C-alpha positions in Angstrom: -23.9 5.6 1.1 -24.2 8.4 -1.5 -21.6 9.1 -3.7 -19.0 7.7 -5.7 -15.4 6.3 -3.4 -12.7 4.5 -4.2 -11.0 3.0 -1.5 -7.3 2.6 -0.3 -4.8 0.5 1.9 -1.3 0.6 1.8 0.1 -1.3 -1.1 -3.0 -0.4 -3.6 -2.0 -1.0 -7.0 -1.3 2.8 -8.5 -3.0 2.5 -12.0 -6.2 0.9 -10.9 -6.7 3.8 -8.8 -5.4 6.6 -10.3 -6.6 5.1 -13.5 -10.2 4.4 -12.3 -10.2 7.9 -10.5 -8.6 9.8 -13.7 -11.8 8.3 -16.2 -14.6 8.9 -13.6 -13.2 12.5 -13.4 -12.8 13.0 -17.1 -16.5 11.5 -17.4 -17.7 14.4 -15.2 -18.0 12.2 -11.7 -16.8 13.4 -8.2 -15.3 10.4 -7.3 -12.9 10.9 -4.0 -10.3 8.9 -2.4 -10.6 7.4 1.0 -7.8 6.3 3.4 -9.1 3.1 4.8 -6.4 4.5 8.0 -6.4 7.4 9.7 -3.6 8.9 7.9 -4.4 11.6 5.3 -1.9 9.9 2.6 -1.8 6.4 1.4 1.4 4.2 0.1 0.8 2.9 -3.2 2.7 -1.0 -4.0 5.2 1.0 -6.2 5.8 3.7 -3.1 3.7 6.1 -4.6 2.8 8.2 -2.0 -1.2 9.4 -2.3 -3.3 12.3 -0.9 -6.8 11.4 -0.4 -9.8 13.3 -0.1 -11.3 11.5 3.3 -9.5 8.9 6.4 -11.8 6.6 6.8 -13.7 8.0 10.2 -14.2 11.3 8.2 -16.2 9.5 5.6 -17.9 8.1 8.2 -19.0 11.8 10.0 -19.7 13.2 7.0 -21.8 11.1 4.5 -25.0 9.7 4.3 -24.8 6.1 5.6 -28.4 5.7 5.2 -29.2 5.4 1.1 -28.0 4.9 -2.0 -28.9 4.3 -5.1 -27.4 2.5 -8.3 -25.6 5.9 -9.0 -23.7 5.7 -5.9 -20.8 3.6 -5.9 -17.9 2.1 -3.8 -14.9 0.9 -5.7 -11.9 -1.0 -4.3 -8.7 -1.4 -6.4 -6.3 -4.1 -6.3 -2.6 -4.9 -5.2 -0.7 -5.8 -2.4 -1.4 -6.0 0.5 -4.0 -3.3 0.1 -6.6 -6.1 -1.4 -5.5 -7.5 1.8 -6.1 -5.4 4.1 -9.1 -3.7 2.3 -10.3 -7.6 2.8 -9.8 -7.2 6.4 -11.0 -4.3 7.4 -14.6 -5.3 9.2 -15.7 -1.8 8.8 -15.4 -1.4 5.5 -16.7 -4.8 4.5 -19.7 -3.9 6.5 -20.4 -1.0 5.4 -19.9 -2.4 1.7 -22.7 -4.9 2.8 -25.3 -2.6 3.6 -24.5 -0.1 0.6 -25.3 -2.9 -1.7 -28.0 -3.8 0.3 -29.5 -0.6 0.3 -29.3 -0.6 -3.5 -25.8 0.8 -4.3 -22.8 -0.4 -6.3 -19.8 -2.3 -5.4 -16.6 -2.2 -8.3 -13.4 -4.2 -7.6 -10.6 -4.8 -10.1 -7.8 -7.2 -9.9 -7.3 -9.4 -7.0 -10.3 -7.5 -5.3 -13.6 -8.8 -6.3 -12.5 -12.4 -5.3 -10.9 -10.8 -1.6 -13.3 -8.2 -1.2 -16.6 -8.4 -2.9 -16.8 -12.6 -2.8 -18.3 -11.2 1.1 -21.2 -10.5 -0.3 -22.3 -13.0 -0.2 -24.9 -14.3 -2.3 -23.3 -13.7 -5.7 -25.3 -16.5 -7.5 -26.4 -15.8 -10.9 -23.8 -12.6 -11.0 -20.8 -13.0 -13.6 -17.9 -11.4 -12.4 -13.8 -11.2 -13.5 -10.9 -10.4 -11.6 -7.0 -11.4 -11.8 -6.0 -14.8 -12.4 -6.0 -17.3 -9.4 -8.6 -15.1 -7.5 -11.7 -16.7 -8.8 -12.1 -19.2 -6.6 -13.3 -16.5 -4.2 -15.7 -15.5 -6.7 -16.8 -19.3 -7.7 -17.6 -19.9 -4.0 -19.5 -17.3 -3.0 -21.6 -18.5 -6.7 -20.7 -16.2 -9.0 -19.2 -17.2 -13.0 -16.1 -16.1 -13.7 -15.4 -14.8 -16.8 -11.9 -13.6 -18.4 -13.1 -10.3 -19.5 -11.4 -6.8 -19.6 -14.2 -5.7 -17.5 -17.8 -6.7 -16.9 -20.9 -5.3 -15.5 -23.5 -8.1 -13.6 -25.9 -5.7 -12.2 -25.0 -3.3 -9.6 -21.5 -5.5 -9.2 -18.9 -4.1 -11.6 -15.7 -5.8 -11.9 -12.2 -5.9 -13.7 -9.2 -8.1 -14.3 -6.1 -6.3 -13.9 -3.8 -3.1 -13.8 -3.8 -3.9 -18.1 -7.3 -2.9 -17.6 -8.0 -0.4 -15.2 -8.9 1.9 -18.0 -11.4 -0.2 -19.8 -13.2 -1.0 -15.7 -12.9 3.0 -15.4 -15.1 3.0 -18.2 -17.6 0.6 -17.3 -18.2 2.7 -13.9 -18.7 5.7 -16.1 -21.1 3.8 -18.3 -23.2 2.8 -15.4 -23.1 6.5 -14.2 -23.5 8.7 -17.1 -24.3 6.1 -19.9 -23.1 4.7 -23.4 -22.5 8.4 -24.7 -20.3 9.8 -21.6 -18.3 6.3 -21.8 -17.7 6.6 -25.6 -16.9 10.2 -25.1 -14.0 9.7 -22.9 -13.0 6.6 -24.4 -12.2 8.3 -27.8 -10.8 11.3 -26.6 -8.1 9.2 -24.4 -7.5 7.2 -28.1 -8.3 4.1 -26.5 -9.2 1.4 -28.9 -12.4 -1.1 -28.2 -11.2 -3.7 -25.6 -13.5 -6.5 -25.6 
């Protein structure tokens, strides 16, 4: 699928995407939101009430199902339920599947990567993070855990927790536009090096 989406359910946690959206766009990327509903506005955990660029059935008319590449990128943030029911949602989990199979990349931060992105499947040899008590979804599906701000393992980019949504922005925006872009932003926001 080509571009750059972050996905939302009712109960998404607010800062991962916001956050995540507000580097990418600061970086230069078009990310957009998606509705994983049919409603044009999504309920955030704190009953922050978003707008989103695409329902989910109007992402699937309109974009190119067919490739992708490491520059294209579907991101799903955490809280809950909407790790939940992002997690649920057979559509989008398939459609995850044959993104990265296809040769695109999959971010989760939070309780995500170990409810969403642990069905891929196949996640030997891949270190990932995410909040704590979700790793055993990781560890089963064979992937390392690692208590990391955020961490890159390939096309597979993931991050801990709302603390860190700004750090896992920037690792997207490093995969995307590179070291420079990442640093760019990074200063200009004041953030200090998070390890």
């Amino acid at each position: 699928m080509k571009g750059v989406y972050i996905f939302l359910a009712d109960g998404f946690e607010d800062i991962e995407a916001l956050g995540t959206l507000d580097v990418l766009r600061r970086g230069g990327v078009e990310a957009s939101l998606v509705s994983v509903s049919d409603e044009p506005f999504v309920v955030s955990s704190h009953r922050v009430a978003v707008g989103v660029d695409y329902t989910f059935e109007e992402l699937l008319d309109s974009a190119d199902l067919a490739n992708a590449s490491e520059e294209d990128v579907m991101i799903f943030p955490g809280g809950m339920p909407g790790s939940k029911t992002l997690a649920s949602n057979k559509k989008l989990i398939e459609l995850m599947k044959k993104h990265y199979a296809a040769g695109g990349t999959v971010a989760a931060i939070c309780a995500a990567p170990g409810l969403v992105l642990s069905q891929l499947g196949g996640l030997d040899e891949h270190i990932m993070t995410c909040f704590d008590g979700f790793e055993t979804g990781l560890t089963d599906a064979g992937a390392a855990f690692v208590p990391k701000a955020a961490y890159t393992s390939e096309r597979i980019i993931t991050g801990r927790s709302a603390g860190y949504c700004i750090p896992f922005g920037l690792e997207i925006l490093r995969k995307l536009k590179g070291d420079e872009a990442a640093e760019k932003v990074r200063s200009a926001m004041l953030l200090p090096v998070c390890e």
